[in-house]
GROMACS .gro file of C-alpha atoms in nm:
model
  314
    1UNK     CA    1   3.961   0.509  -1.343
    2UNK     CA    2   3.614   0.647  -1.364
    3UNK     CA    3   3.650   0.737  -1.732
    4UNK     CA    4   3.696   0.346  -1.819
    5UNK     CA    5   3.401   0.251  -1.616
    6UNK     CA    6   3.070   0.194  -1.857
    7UNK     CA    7   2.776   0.336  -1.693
    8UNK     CA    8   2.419   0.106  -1.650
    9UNK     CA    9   2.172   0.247  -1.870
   10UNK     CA   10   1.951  -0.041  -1.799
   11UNK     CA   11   1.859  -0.318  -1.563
   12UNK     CA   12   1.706  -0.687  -1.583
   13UNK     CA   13   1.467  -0.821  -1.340
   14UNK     CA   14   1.608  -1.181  -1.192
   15UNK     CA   15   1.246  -1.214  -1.089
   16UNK     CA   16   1.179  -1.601  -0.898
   17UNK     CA   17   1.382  -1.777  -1.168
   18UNK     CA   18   1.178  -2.094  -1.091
   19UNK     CA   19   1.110  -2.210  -1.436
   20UNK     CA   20   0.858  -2.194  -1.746
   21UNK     CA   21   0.584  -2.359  -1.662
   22UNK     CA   22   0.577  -2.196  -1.281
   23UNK     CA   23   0.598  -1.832  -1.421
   24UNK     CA   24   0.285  -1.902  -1.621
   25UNK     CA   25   0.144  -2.015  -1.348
   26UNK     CA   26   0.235  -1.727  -1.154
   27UNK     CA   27   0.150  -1.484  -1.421
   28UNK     CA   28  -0.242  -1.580  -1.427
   29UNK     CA   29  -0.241  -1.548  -1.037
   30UNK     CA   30  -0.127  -1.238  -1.071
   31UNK     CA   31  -0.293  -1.110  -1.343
   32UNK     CA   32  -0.630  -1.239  -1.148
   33UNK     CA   33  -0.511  -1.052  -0.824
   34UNK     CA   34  -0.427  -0.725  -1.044
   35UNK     CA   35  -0.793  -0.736  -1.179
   36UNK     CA   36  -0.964  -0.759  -0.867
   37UNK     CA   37  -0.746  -0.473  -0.739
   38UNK     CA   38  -0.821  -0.263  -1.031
   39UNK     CA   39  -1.216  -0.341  -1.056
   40UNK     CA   40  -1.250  -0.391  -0.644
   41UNK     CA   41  -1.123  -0.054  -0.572
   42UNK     CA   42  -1.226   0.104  -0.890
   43UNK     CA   43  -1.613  -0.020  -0.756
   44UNK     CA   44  -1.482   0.191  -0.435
   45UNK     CA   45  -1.416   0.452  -0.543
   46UNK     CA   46  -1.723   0.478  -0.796
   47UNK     CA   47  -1.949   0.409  -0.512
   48UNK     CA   48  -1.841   0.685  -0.290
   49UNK     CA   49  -1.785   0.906  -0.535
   50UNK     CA   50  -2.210   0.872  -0.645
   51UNK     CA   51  -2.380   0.806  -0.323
   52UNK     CA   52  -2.429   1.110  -0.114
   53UNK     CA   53  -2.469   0.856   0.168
   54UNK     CA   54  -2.138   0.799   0.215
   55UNK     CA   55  -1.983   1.136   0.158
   56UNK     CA   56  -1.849   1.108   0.541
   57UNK     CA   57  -1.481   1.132   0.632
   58UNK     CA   58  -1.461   0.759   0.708
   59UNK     CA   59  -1.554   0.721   0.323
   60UNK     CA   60  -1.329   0.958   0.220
   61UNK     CA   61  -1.016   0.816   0.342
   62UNK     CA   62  -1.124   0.451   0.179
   63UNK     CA   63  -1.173   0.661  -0.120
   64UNK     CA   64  -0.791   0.752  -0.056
   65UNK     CA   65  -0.665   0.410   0.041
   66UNK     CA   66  -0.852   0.252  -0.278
   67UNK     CA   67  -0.691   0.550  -0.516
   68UNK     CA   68  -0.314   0.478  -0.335
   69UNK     CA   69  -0.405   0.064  -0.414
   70UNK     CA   70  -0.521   0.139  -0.785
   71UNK     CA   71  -0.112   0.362  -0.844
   72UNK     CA   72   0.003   0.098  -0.666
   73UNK     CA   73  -0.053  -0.183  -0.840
   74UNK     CA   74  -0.015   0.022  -1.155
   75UNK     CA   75   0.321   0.077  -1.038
   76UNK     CA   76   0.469  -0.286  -1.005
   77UNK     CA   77   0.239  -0.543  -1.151
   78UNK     CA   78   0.252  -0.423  -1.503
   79UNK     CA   79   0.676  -0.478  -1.529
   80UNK     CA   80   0.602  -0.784  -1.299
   81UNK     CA   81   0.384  -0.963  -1.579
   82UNK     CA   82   0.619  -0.842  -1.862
   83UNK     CA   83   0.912  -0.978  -1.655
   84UNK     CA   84   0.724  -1.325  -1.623
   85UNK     CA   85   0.630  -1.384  -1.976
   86UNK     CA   86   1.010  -1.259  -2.082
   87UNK     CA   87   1.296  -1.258  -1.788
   88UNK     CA   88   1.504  -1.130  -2.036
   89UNK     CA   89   1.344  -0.811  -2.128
   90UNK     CA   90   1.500  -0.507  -1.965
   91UNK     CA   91   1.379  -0.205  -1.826
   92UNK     CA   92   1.566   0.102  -1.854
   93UNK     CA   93   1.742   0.325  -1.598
   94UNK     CA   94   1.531   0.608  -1.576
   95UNK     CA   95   1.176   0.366  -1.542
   96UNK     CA   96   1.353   0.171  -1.292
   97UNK     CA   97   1.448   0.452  -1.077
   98UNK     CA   98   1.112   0.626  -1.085
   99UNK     CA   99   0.934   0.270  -1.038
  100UNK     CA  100   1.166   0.319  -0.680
  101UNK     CA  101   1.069   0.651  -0.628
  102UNK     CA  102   0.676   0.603  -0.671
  103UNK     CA  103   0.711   0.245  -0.466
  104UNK     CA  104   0.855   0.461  -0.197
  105UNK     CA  105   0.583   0.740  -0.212
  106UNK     CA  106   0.283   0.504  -0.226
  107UNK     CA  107   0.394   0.288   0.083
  108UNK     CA  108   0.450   0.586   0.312
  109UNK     CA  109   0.142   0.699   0.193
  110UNK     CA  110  -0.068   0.370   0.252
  111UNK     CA  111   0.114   0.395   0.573
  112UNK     CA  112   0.019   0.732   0.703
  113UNK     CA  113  -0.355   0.664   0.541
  114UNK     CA  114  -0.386   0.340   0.777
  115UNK     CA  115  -0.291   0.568   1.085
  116UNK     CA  116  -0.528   0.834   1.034
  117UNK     CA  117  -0.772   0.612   0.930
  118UNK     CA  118  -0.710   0.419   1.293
  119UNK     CA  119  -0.766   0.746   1.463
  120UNK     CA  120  -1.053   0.836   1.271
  121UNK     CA  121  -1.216   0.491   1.408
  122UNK     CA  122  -1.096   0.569   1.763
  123UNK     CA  123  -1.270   0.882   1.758
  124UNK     CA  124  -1.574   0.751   1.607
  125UNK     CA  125  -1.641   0.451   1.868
  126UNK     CA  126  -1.447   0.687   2.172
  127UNK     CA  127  -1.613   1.027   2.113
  128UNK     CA  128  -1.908   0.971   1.867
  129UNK     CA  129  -2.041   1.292   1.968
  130UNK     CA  130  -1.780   1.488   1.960
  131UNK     CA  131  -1.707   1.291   1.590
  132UNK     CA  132  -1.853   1.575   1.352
  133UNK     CA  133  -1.633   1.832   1.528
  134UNK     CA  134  -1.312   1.668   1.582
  135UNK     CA  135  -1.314   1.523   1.215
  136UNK     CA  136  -1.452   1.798   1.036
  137UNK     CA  137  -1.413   1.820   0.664
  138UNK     CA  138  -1.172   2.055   0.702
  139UNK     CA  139  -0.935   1.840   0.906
  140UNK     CA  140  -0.969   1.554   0.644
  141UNK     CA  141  -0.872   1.757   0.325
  142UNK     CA  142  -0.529   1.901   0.568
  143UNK     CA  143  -0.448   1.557   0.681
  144UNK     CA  144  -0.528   1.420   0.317
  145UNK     CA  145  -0.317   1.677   0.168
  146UNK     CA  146  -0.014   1.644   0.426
  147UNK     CA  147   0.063   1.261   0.400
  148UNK     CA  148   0.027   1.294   0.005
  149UNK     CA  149   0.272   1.627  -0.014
  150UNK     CA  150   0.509   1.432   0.308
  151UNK     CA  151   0.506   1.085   0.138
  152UNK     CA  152   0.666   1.186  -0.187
  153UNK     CA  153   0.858   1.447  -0.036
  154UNK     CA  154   1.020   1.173   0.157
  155UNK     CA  155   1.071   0.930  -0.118
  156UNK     CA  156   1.234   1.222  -0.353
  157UNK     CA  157   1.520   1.255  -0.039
  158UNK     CA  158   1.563   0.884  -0.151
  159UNK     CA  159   1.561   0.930  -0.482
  160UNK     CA  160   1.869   1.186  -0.476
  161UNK     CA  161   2.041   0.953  -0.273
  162UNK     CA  162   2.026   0.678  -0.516
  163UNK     CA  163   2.047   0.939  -0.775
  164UNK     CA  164   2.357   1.043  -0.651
  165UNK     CA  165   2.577   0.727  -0.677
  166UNK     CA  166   2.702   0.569  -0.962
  167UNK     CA  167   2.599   0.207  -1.174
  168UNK     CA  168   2.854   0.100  -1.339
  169UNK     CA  169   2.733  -0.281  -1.318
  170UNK     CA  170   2.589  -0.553  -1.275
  171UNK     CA  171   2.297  -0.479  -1.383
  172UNK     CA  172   2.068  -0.764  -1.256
  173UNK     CA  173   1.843  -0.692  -1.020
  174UNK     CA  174   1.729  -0.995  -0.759
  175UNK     CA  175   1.403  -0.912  -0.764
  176UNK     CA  176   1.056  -0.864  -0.926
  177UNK     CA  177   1.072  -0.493  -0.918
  178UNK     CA  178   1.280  -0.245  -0.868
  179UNK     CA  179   1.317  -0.252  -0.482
  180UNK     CA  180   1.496   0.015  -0.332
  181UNK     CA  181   1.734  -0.249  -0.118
  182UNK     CA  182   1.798  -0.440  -0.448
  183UNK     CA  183   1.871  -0.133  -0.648
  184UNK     CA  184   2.103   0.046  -0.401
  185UNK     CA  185   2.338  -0.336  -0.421
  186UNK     CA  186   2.448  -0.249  -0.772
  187UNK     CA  187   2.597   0.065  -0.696
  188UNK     CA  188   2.927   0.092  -0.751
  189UNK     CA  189   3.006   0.351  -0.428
  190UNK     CA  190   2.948   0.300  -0.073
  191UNK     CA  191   2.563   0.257  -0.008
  192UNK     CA  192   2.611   0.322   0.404
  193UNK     CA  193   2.460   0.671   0.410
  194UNK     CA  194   2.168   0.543   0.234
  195UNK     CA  195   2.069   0.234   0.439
  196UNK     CA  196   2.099   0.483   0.738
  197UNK     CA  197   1.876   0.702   0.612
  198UNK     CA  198   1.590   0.420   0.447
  199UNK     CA  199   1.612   0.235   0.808
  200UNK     CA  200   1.588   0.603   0.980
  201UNK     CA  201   1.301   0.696   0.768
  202UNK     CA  202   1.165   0.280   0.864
  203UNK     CA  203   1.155   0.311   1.222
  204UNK     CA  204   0.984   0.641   1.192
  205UNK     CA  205   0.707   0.554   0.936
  206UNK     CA  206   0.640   0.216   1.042
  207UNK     CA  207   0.736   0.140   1.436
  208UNK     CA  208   0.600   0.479   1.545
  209UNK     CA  209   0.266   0.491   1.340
  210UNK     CA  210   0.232   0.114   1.480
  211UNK     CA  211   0.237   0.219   1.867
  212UNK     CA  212   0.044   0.478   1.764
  213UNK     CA  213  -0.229   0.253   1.618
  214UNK     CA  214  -0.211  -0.012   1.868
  215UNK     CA  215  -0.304   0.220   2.159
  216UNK     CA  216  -0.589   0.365   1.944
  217UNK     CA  217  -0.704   0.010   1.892
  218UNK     CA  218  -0.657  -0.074   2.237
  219UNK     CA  219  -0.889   0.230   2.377
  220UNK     CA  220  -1.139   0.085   2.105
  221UNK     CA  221  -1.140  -0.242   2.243
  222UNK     CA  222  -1.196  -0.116   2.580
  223UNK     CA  223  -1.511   0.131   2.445
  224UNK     CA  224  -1.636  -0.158   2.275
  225UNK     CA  225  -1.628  -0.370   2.567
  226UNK     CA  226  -1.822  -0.102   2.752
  227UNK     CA  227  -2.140  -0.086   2.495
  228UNK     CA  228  -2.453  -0.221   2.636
  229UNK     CA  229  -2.578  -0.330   2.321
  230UNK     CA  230  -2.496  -0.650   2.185
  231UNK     CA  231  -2.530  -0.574   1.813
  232UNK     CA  232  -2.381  -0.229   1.832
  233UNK     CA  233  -2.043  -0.424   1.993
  234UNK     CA  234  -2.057  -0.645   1.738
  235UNK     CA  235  -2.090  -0.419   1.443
  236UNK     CA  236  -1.789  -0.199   1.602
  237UNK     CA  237  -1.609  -0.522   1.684
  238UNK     CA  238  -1.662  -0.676   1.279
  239UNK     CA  239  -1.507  -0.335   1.199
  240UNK     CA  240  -1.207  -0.285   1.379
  241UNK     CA  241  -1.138  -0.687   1.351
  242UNK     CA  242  -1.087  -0.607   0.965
  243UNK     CA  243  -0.912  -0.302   1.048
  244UNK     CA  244  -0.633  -0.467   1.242
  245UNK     CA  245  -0.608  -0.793   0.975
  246UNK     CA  246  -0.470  -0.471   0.675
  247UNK     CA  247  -0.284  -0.336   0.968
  248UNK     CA  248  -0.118  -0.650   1.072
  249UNK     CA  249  -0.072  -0.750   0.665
  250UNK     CA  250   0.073  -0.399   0.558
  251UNK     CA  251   0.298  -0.355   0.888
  252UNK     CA  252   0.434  -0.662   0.985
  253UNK     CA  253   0.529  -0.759   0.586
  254UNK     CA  254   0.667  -0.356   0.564
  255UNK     CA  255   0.854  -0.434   0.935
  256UNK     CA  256   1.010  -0.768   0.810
  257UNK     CA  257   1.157  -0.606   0.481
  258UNK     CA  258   1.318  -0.274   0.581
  259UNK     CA  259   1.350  -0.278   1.005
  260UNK     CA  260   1.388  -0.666   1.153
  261UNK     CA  261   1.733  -0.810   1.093
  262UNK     CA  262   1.797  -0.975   0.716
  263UNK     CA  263   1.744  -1.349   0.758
  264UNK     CA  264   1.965  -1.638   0.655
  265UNK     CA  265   1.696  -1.772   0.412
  266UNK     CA  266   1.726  -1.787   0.058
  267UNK     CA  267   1.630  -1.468  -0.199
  268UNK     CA  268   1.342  -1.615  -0.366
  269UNK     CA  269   1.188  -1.659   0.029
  270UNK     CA  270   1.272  -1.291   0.068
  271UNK     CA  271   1.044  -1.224  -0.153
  272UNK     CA  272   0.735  -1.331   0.018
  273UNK     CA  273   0.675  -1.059   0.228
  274UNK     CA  274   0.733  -0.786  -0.104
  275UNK     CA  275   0.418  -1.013  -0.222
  276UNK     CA  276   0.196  -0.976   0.035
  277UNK     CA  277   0.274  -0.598  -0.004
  278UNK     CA  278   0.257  -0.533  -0.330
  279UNK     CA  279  -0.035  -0.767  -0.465
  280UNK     CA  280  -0.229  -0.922  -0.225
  281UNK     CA  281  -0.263  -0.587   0.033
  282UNK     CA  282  -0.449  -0.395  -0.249
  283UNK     CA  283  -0.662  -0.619  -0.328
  284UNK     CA  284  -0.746  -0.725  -0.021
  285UNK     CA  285  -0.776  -0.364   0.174
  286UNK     CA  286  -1.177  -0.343  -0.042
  287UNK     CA  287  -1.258  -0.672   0.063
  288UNK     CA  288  -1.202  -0.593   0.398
  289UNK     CA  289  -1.214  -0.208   0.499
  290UNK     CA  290  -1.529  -0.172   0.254
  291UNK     CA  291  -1.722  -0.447   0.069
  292UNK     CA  292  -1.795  -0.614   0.421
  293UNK     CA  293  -1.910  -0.247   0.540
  294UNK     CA  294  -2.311  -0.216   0.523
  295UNK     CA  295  -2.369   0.117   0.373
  296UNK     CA  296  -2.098   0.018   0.086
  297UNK     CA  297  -2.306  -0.321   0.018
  298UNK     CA  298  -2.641  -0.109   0.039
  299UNK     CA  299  -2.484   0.172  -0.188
  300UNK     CA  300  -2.351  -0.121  -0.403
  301UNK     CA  301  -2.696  -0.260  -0.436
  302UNK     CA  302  -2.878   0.041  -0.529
  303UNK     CA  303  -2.646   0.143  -0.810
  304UNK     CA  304  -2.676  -0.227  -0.955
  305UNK     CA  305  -3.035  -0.206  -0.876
  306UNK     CA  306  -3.081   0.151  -1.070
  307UNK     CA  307  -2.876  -0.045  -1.330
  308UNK     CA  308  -3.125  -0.306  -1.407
  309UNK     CA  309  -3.400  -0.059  -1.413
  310UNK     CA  310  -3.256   0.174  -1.655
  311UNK     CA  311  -3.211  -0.143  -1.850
  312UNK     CA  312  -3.524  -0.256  -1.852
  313UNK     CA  313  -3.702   0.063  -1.907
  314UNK     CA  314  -3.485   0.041  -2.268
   0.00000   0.00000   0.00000
């Protein structure tokens, strides 16, 4: 039986299948959202990496989140695109399976960022003299380190499950990507110890790091509720505001695909939430966690400022 069976060695992207004319209209949104990812968080990281100002741990873990955002978008749009402008072009086995694997290591990653960026703000507004010592450099590089090593450590458990069954066919894929959920469908084997394990992981990486930020926030709220000064409370309100909206974005779209129960609705509306995650979150998370900031718009300045000069001067 398994010697007659032909095995995949390639899959095709169903995409929206809404027609022409809408997929070029979707393909220039999309290409616009990919280039303000790309340039907003490449301006991120830039910034941080040449102004001494804001070589502080806060920075550093935007210059994380905006270096996870850049991979990626780098990871999905591109095969996105191609899939728009030709629904009929294939990608192969091996690039759809490590398109899985790095979609899976990049969203636990975001994931664990967001909470230790949460707690990073607690301690800030909560303990701002203790800040220094609590979130010492050396903290930030171990916890920077630990998600990065954990996240795609986690996604390669994954990957040998997936790795482990067999395609045999069909090989068309209801979606714009290679989702994990989508890919494990067109296995030809029994799929139960692998949805076990992906909601497992779910609960774990999303419903626990949420509690875990929502108490943070809430002991923020409180502190800020408790400062005298009117614009201090506002500054520290402005931030965490922005904090929560990437927070509510990345968690509740992440909650709705892999933990709440699958709807009744129709594929394509499935879909929503995957695009809120994988092309409007990264290019939002600059807009909000840093271009609003006031040192990133003062660092921003100078550098175009020392840009001009230098360009007048030749």
């Amino acid at each position: 039986m398994e010697e007659n069976q032909t095995m995949v060695t390639e899959f095709i992207l169903l995409g929206f299948c809404l027609g022409t004319r809408i997929h070029q209209v979707l393909f220039g949104l999309f290409l616009l959202c990919f280039t303000f990812t790309l340039l907003g968080n490449g301006v991120i990281l830039g910034l941080i990496y040449l102004e001494f100002r804001l070589h502080t741990p806060m920075y550093f873990f935007l210059a994380n989140l905006a270096l996870v955002d850049i991979a990626y978008a780098c990871n999905t749009v591109p095969q996105t695109l191609v899939n728009l402008l030709d629904p009929d072009k294939p990608i192969s086995f091996a690039g759809c399976i490590i398109q899985t694997y790095l979609f899976m290591a990049f969203a636990v990653t975001e994931c664990l960022l967001l909470v230790v960026m949460s707690h990073d703000r607690y301690v800030a507004i909560c303990y701002p003299l203790h800040y220094t010592v609590i979130m010492n450099w050396r903290v930030c590089v171990i916890l920077a380190l630990a998600f990065w090593i954990f996240s795609f450590l986690l996604a390669l458990v994954h990957l040998v499950l997936i790795l482990r069954l067999p395609f045999c066919g069909p090989h068309e894929i209801n979606h714009f990507f290679c989702e994990t959920l989508s890919v494990l469908k067109l296995a030809c084997a029994d799929i139960t110890l692998n949805k076990i394990i992906i909601f497992t992981a779910s609960v774990f990486i999303l419903v626990g790091p949420l509690c875990f930020v929502l108490v943070s926030y809430t002991r923020i709220l409180m502190a800020i509720l408790r400062i005298q000064s009117k614009g201090g409370s506002r500054k520290a309100f402005s931030t965490c505001s922005s904090h929560l909206c990437v927070l509510g974005l990345y968690f509740g779209s992440a909650i709705i695909m892999y933990v709440a129960p699958k709807s009744q609705h129709p594929k394509t509306e499935q879909k929503i939430p995957f695009l809120f995650y994988s092309f409007f979150s990264p290019m939002l998370n600059p807009l909000i966690y840093s271009l609003r900031n006031t040192e990133v718009k003062g660092a921003l300045r100078r550098a175009l400022g020392k840009e001009t000069h230098s360009q007048l001067l030749m």
